[in-house]
Short mmCIF file of C-alpha atoms and ligand atoms in Angstrom, two decimals:
data_model
loop_
_atom_site.label_atom_id
_atom_site.label_comp_id
_atom_site.label_asym_id
_atom_site.label_seq_id
_atom_site.Cartn_x
_atom_site.Cartn_y
_atom_site.Cartn_z
CA MET A 1 116.58 90.16 126.84
CA VAL A 2 115.94 93.79 127.29
CA ILE A 3 118.58 96.41 128.12
CA VAL A 4 117.33 99.35 130.24
CA MET A 5 119.37 102.43 129.69
CA ARG A 6 120.00 104.93 132.38
CA ALA A 7 117.62 108.15 132.60
CA ASP A 8 120.50 110.21 131.66
CA ALA A 9 121.76 107.97 128.99
CA THR A 10 122.62 110.09 125.88
CA ASP A 11 121.74 109.45 122.30
CA SER A 12 125.47 108.25 121.34
CA GLN A 13 125.40 105.74 124.26
CA VAL A 14 122.22 104.23 123.13
CA ARG A 15 123.63 104.23 119.53
CA ASN A 16 126.96 102.63 120.64
CA VAL A 17 124.93 99.76 122.66
CA VAL A 18 122.83 99.12 119.40
CA SER A 19 125.85 98.88 117.30
CA ARG A 20 127.77 96.54 119.50
CA ILE A 21 124.91 94.24 119.71
CA GLU A 22 124.27 94.27 115.95
CA ALA A 23 128.15 93.71 115.19
CA ALA A 24 127.54 90.59 117.26
CA GLY A 25 125.04 89.37 114.72
CA LEU A 26 122.18 89.96 116.85
CA SER A 27 119.14 92.37 116.17
CA THR A 28 117.64 95.12 118.37
CA CYS A 29 114.43 96.71 118.88
CA ILE A 30 114.25 100.45 120.51
CA SER A 31 111.66 101.47 122.70
CA ALA A 32 111.98 105.11 123.49
CA GLY A 33 109.78 105.68 126.79
CA GLN A 34 109.07 108.96 128.50
CA SER A 35 111.97 108.68 131.07
CA ARG A 36 114.32 106.04 129.51
CA THR A 37 115.20 103.89 126.33
CA LEU A 38 114.87 100.34 126.23
CA VAL A 39 116.69 98.20 123.73
CA GLY A 40 115.44 94.86 123.22
CA ILE A 41 117.98 92.11 121.97
CA VAL A 42 116.78 89.23 119.49
CA GLY A 43 118.68 86.28 118.50
CA ASP A 44 120.88 83.27 119.36
CA LYS A 45 120.97 83.23 123.34
CA ARG A 46 124.50 81.86 123.08
CA LEU A 47 125.74 85.00 121.36
CA ILE A 48 123.91 87.19 123.83
CA VAL A 49 125.82 85.77 126.90
CA THR A 50 129.25 86.53 125.21
CA LEU A 51 128.61 90.22 125.24
CA PRO A 52 129.41 92.32 128.34
CA VAL A 53 126.12 94.32 127.86
CA GLU A 54 125.88 95.38 131.56
CA ALA A 55 129.33 97.17 131.23
CA PHE A 56 128.53 99.36 128.23
CA PRO A 57 128.37 103.05 129.03
CA GLY A 58 124.98 104.30 129.80
CA VAL A 59 123.45 100.82 130.72
CA GLU A 60 121.53 100.53 133.97
CA LYS A 61 120.49 96.86 134.05
CA VAL A 62 119.58 93.88 131.79
CA LEU A 63 116.35 92.07 132.12
CA PRO A 64 115.30 88.59 130.85
CA VAL A 65 112.25 88.22 128.56
CA THR A 66 110.49 85.11 130.00
CA ASP A 67 107.68 85.14 127.45
CA SER A 68 108.73 82.57 124.68
CA TYR A 69 107.26 85.09 122.23
CA LYS A 70 109.52 88.06 122.52
CA LEU A 71 108.86 90.82 119.89
CA ALA A 72 105.29 90.71 120.67
CA SER A 73 105.69 90.92 124.34
CA ARG A 74 105.03 93.93 126.52
CA GLN A 75 108.10 92.99 128.66
CA PHE A 76 110.08 93.64 125.50
CA ARG A 77 108.29 96.79 124.34
CA PRO A 78 106.43 98.37 127.18
CA THR A 79 105.01 101.25 125.17
CA ALA A 80 101.81 100.36 123.11
CA THR A 81 102.46 100.12 119.54
CA VAL A 82 100.43 102.40 117.23
CA ILE A 83 99.72 101.20 113.59
CA ASP A 84 99.80 103.51 110.69
CA ALA A 85 97.58 102.05 107.79
CA GLY A 86 97.94 104.44 104.70
CA GLY A 87 97.79 107.55 107.21
CA VAL A 88 94.94 106.38 109.43
CA THR A 89 96.15 104.99 112.96
CA ILE A 90 95.22 102.21 114.98
CA GLY A 91 96.15 102.08 118.91
CA GLY A 92 97.11 104.97 120.92
CA GLY A 93 93.77 105.89 122.25
CA SER A 94 91.63 106.24 119.07
CA LEU A 95 88.82 103.88 118.13
CA ALA A 96 89.29 102.18 114.62
CA VAL A 97 86.28 100.90 112.82
CA MET A 98 86.43 98.65 109.86
CA ALA A 99 82.89 97.98 108.35
CA GLY A 100 81.60 96.22 105.20
CA PRO A 101 80.24 93.04 103.72
CA CYS A 102 81.66 89.77 104.49
CA ALA A 103 82.32 89.41 100.75
CA VAL A 104 82.70 91.74 97.88
CA GLU A 105 79.70 90.69 95.65
CA SER A 106 79.22 93.13 92.86
CA ARG A 107 80.37 96.77 92.13
CA GLU A 108 76.92 98.16 93.11
CA GLN A 109 76.78 96.25 96.46
CA LEU A 110 80.25 97.38 97.35
CA LEU A 111 80.05 100.91 96.38
CA GLU A 112 76.66 101.34 98.44
CA ALA A 113 78.23 99.46 101.28
CA ALA A 114 81.32 101.85 101.24
CA GLU A 115 79.17 105.06 101.27
CA ILE A 116 77.25 103.81 104.13
CA ALA A 117 80.65 102.81 106.06
CA ARG A 118 81.89 106.34 105.19
CA GLU A 119 78.58 108.21 106.42
CA GLY A 120 78.52 106.06 109.72
CA GLY A 121 82.22 107.21 110.37
CA ALA A 122 84.31 104.11 109.87
CA GLN A 123 88.01 104.64 108.81
CA PHE A 124 88.28 101.38 106.75
CA LEU A 125 86.11 99.36 104.36
CA ARG A 126 86.17 95.64 104.86
CA GLY A 127 85.26 93.06 102.24
CA GLY A 128 86.43 89.67 101.18
CA ALA A 129 87.70 89.24 97.60
CA PHE A 130 89.17 85.68 98.49
CA LYS A 131 86.71 83.69 100.79
CA PRO A 132 87.85 80.89 102.92
CA ARG A 133 84.41 79.05 102.93
CA THR A 134 83.66 75.76 105.17
CA SER A 135 82.05 74.27 102.11
CA PRO A 136 83.83 74.34 98.48
CA TYR A 137 80.26 74.76 96.93
CA SER A 138 79.71 78.32 98.79
CA PHE A 139 80.56 81.57 96.99
CA GLN A 140 84.54 81.79 97.08
CA GLY A 141 84.86 85.47 96.07
CA LEU A 142 85.56 87.53 93.12
CA GLU A 143 89.18 87.37 93.52
CA ARG A 144 91.38 89.94 91.48
CA ARG A 145 87.72 91.60 90.41
CA GLY A 146 87.21 91.93 93.98
CA LEU A 147 90.33 93.64 94.78
CA GLU A 148 89.73 96.20 91.78
CA LEU A 149 86.15 96.98 93.00
CA LEU A 150 87.84 97.71 96.52
CA ASP A 151 90.33 99.96 94.99
CA GLU A 152 87.36 101.93 93.24
CA ALA A 153 85.56 101.95 96.66
CA ARG A 154 88.71 103.46 98.08
CA ALA A 155 89.11 106.26 95.45
CA ALA A 156 85.20 107.01 95.70
CA THR A 157 85.18 107.23 99.60
CA GLY A 158 88.58 107.96 100.95
CA LEU A 159 88.21 104.74 103.19
CA LYS A 160 91.35 102.63 103.74
CA ILE A 161 90.97 98.91 102.51
CA ILE A 162 91.41 95.74 104.60
CA THR A 163 90.82 92.54 102.74
CA GLU A 164 91.84 88.94 103.41
CA VAL A 165 94.72 87.10 101.88
CA VAL A 166 94.27 83.26 102.16
CA ASP A 167 97.49 82.04 100.76
CA VAL A 168 101.13 82.58 100.09
CA THR A 169 100.84 82.82 96.23
CA SER A 170 98.42 85.76 96.58
CA VAL A 171 100.19 87.79 98.87
CA GLU A 172 101.74 90.07 96.34
CA MET A 173 98.44 90.43 94.34
CA VAL A 174 96.53 91.30 97.61
CA ALA A 175 99.14 93.66 99.06
CA ALA A 176 99.22 95.60 95.61
CA TYR A 177 95.54 96.61 96.65
CA ALA A 178 95.07 96.41 100.38
CA ASP A 179 95.99 98.90 103.09
CA ILE A 180 95.97 96.24 105.85
CA LEU A 181 96.30 92.48 104.91
CA GLN A 182 93.83 90.39 106.95
CA VAL A 183 95.01 86.94 108.01
CA GLY A 184 91.71 85.06 108.85
CA ALA A 185 91.03 82.88 111.70
CA ARG A 186 91.46 79.60 109.80
CA ASN A 187 95.10 80.68 108.65
CA MET A 188 96.33 81.94 112.03
CA GLN A 189 98.66 79.05 112.20
CA ASN A 190 99.74 78.97 108.59
CA PHE A 191 103.30 79.74 109.35
CA LYS A 192 104.48 80.20 105.82
CA LEU A 193 101.56 82.76 105.21
CA LEU A 194 102.60 84.62 108.17
CA GLN A 195 106.01 84.63 107.20
CA ALA A 196 104.87 85.88 103.75
CA VAL A 197 102.84 88.64 105.14
CA GLY A 198 105.60 89.72 107.42
CA GLN A 199 107.78 90.28 104.38
CA ALA A 200 104.86 92.19 102.52
CA GLY A 201 105.45 95.71 103.59
CA LYS A 202 101.86 96.21 104.68
CA PRO A 203 100.25 96.28 108.13
CA VAL A 204 98.66 92.86 109.21
CA LEU A 205 95.39 92.14 111.05
CA LEU A 206 95.83 88.75 112.51
CA LYS A 207 92.62 87.06 113.56
CA ARG A 208 92.68 84.79 116.58
CA GLY A 209 92.21 81.21 115.49
CA ILE A 210 88.86 79.29 116.17
CA ALA A 211 90.65 77.12 118.79
CA ALA A 212 93.88 79.11 119.53
CA THR A 213 94.88 79.92 122.96
CA ILE A 214 96.04 83.55 123.70
CA SER A 215 99.44 82.28 123.75
CA GLU A 216 99.18 80.44 120.38
CA TRP A 217 97.89 83.66 118.82
CA LEU A 218 100.77 85.71 120.20
CA HIS A 219 103.16 83.13 119.08
CA ALA A 220 101.66 83.59 115.59
CA ALA A 221 101.92 87.25 115.72
CA GLU A 222 105.72 86.78 116.47
CA TYR A 223 106.17 85.01 113.19
CA ILE A 224 104.99 88.19 111.44
CA LEU A 225 107.08 90.46 113.61
CA SER A 226 110.26 88.09 113.30
CA GLU A 227 110.27 88.95 109.71
CA GLY A 228 110.75 92.61 110.47
CA ASN A 229 106.98 93.76 110.21
CA TYR A 230 105.96 95.46 113.31
CA GLN A 231 102.65 96.54 111.94
CA VAL A 232 100.48 93.88 113.49
CA VAL A 233 96.85 94.43 114.87
CA LEU A 234 95.21 91.51 116.54
CA CYS A 235 91.51 90.67 116.25
CA GLU A 236 89.41 88.77 118.70
CA ARG A 237 86.65 87.04 116.49
CA GLY A 238 85.36 84.39 119.05
CA ILE A 239 86.61 80.78 119.69
CA ARG A 240 84.79 77.59 119.46
CA THR A 241 83.21 76.16 122.72
CA PHE A 242 80.40 73.97 123.50
CA GLU A 243 77.89 76.67 123.19
CA GLU A 244 75.71 76.34 120.07
CA TYR A 245 73.40 79.30 120.28
CA THR A 246 76.04 81.63 119.12
CA ARG A 247 78.42 81.04 116.21
CA ASN A 248 81.52 81.29 118.25
CA THR A 249 81.88 82.55 121.93
CA LEU A 250 83.24 85.98 122.01
CA ASP A 251 86.24 86.10 124.52
CA LEU A 252 86.16 89.61 125.44
CA SER A 253 88.81 88.81 128.34
CA ALA A 254 91.34 88.27 125.59
CA VAL A 255 91.21 92.08 125.11
CA GLY A 256 92.56 92.82 128.78
CA ALA A 257 94.80 89.91 128.62
CA ILE A 258 96.35 90.97 125.23
CA LYS A 259 96.85 94.62 126.57
CA GLN A 260 98.60 93.07 129.75
CA LEU A 261 100.87 90.45 127.64
CA SER A 262 101.56 92.50 124.46
CA HIS A 263 102.06 96.21 123.14
CA LEU A 264 100.17 95.24 119.91
CA PRO A 265 96.72 96.95 119.29
CA VAL A 266 93.54 94.46 119.67
CA ILE A 267 90.15 95.04 118.01
CA VAL A 268 87.23 93.15 118.27
CA ASP A 269 84.78 91.35 115.70
CA PRO A 270 81.40 91.00 117.23
CA SER A 271 80.02 89.67 113.94
CA HIS A 272 81.92 86.49 113.48
CA GLY A 273 82.28 86.44 117.23
CA THR A 274 78.41 85.94 117.79
CA GLY A 275 76.94 85.15 114.17
CA ARG A 276 73.79 86.79 115.25
CA ARG A 277 72.85 90.39 114.15
CA GLU A 278 71.12 91.30 117.25
CA LEU A 279 74.28 90.58 119.53
CA VAL A 280 76.69 92.56 117.37
CA ARG A 281 75.45 95.78 119.24
CA PRO A 282 75.88 94.73 122.53
CA MET A 283 79.09 93.01 122.21
CA ALA A 284 80.60 96.10 120.24
CA LEU A 285 79.78 98.23 123.21
CA ALA A 286 81.43 95.82 125.55
CA ALA A 287 84.45 95.54 123.43
CA VAL A 288 84.80 99.33 123.60
CA ALA A 289 84.34 99.29 127.31
CA ALA A 290 86.90 96.64 127.57
CA GLY A 291 89.62 98.70 125.96
CA ALA A 292 89.51 97.37 122.41
CA ASP A 293 91.42 99.72 120.06
CA GLY A 294 88.67 99.08 117.36
CA LEU A 295 85.89 96.99 115.82
CA MET A 296 85.36 95.00 112.66
CA ILE A 297 81.69 94.98 111.73
CA GLU A 298 80.08 93.10 109.13
CA MET A 299 77.36 95.43 107.14
CA HIS A 300 75.53 94.92 104.01
CA PRO A 301 73.33 97.13 102.03
CA ASN A 302 70.63 94.42 102.10
CA PRO A 303 71.49 91.66 104.55
CA ALA A 304 68.84 89.20 103.36
CA GLN A 305 70.46 89.09 99.87
CA ALA A 306 74.12 88.58 101.20
CA LEU A 307 76.13 85.76 99.50
CA SER A 308 77.86 85.05 102.94
CA ASP A 309 77.21 85.86 106.53
CA GLY A 310 73.86 87.69 106.10
CA PRO A 311 72.49 86.62 109.52
CA GLN A 312 75.27 88.57 111.16
CA SER A 313 75.24 91.51 109.11
CA LEU A 314 74.01 94.83 109.92
CA ASP A 315 71.62 96.78 107.60
CA PRO A 316 72.71 100.55 107.08
CA ALA A 317 70.34 101.94 109.61
CA GLU A 318 71.52 99.35 112.34
CA PHE A 319 75.21 100.26 111.41
CA LYS A 320 74.71 103.82 111.65
CA GLY A 321 72.96 103.65 114.85
CA LEU A 322 75.64 101.56 116.33
CA MET A 323 78.41 103.89 115.09
CA ARG A 324 76.65 106.71 117.05
CA GLU A 325 76.51 104.95 120.27
CA VAL A 326 79.88 103.43 120.04
CA THR A 327 81.41 107.03 119.25
CA ALA A 328 79.46 108.41 122.26
CA LEU A 329 80.67 105.53 124.60
CA ALA A 330 84.23 105.92 123.45
CA GLY A 331 84.01 109.75 124.15
CA PHE A 332 82.48 108.99 127.62
CA LEU A 333 85.17 106.47 128.49
CA ARG A 334 87.82 108.91 127.63
CA SER A 335 86.25 111.68 129.68
CA ALA A 336 85.63 109.26 132.76
CA ALA A 337 89.28 108.17 132.67
CA ALA A 338 90.56 111.83 132.49
CA ALA A 339 88.32 112.89 135.45
CA ALA A 340 89.14 109.70 137.40
CA ASN A 341 93.02 110.49 136.97
CA GLY A 342 92.63 113.99 137.71
C1 PEP B 401 86.28 87.45 107.69
O1 PEP B 401 86.37 88.52 108.34
O2 PEP B 401 85.81 87.73 106.38
C2 PEP B 401 86.41 86.23 108.10
C3 PEP B 401 86.17 85.19 107.28
O3 PEP B 401 86.46 85.98 109.44
P1 PEP B 401 87.15 84.87 110.39
O4 PEP B 401 88.43 84.52 109.53
O5 PEP B 401 87.34 85.51 111.65
O6 PEP B 401 86.32 83.68 110.35
MN1 MN B 402 82.05 86.86 107.24
#
């Protein structure tokens, strides 16, 4: 349920509404819009109906939230959420780029990749220290040593770090190093993990599951938000379809759908989304045009030697070329929108 305050409601009326709702054992979530404040109520429906909310001073009306995910819903919070990850923002009109190798393989490989990511203009270095591999015989990651190398790369470049957490037991360890915790596609519905990252006190990037609907994805985000962590970024990374030419089918319509349904920022990963290096550029440009808040790009100093996902990794020159194009396109779209809107 969302309470719409009157345009002339005072701060003390808003505070009064919040304290009466919280005194009844419910939680609130405030959205201060341009012209009026909205107060979302979460909790047991039976408690909500006992409150004479419409009669509270300053209240204009009460609206039901019909989506079954509430905190993630745009009905509940109409203004776009902007994430702050160690001082770098995601959402709110800027384009965040997370780039780096699939896996942290060695000190030399990671520091070189980090330098290329920085030179290209990325804000985040990505790289898995824990790798959820399809085969148990494939490289599983350097684990704690990988996290230490990411920390060193952050100190060397100033880039923020995003890295995957694969299970509940390692959340604390990964959170001690990462600026953003990544929950991978294979874990999107690992509800215990979602709750644990919801309590970890760090922003979370939630990848769409391999066979997840948009509704299931937003419900997964709701698990994190319902732990009190509102710093959630969604990432479209392709879904499984009958198509075999590409590794996955990148669903760019999800960007527009998420913007309609939710206030959370959404980024696109065209690397896992296509599995093919030559398709990363067109899909990255299309994602920016579709309104994505950022991109996740796999890049390796020497893709032919990569221990994982070499075929979809850009080399340094391809990455820098892509960054120039993406930056130019984002600038063009901003000025086109400004011109069209007068
Ligand atoms: C990754 O980004 O390292 C990864 C494993 O991606 P996904 O979870 O989307 O497969
Ligand atoms: Mn990968």
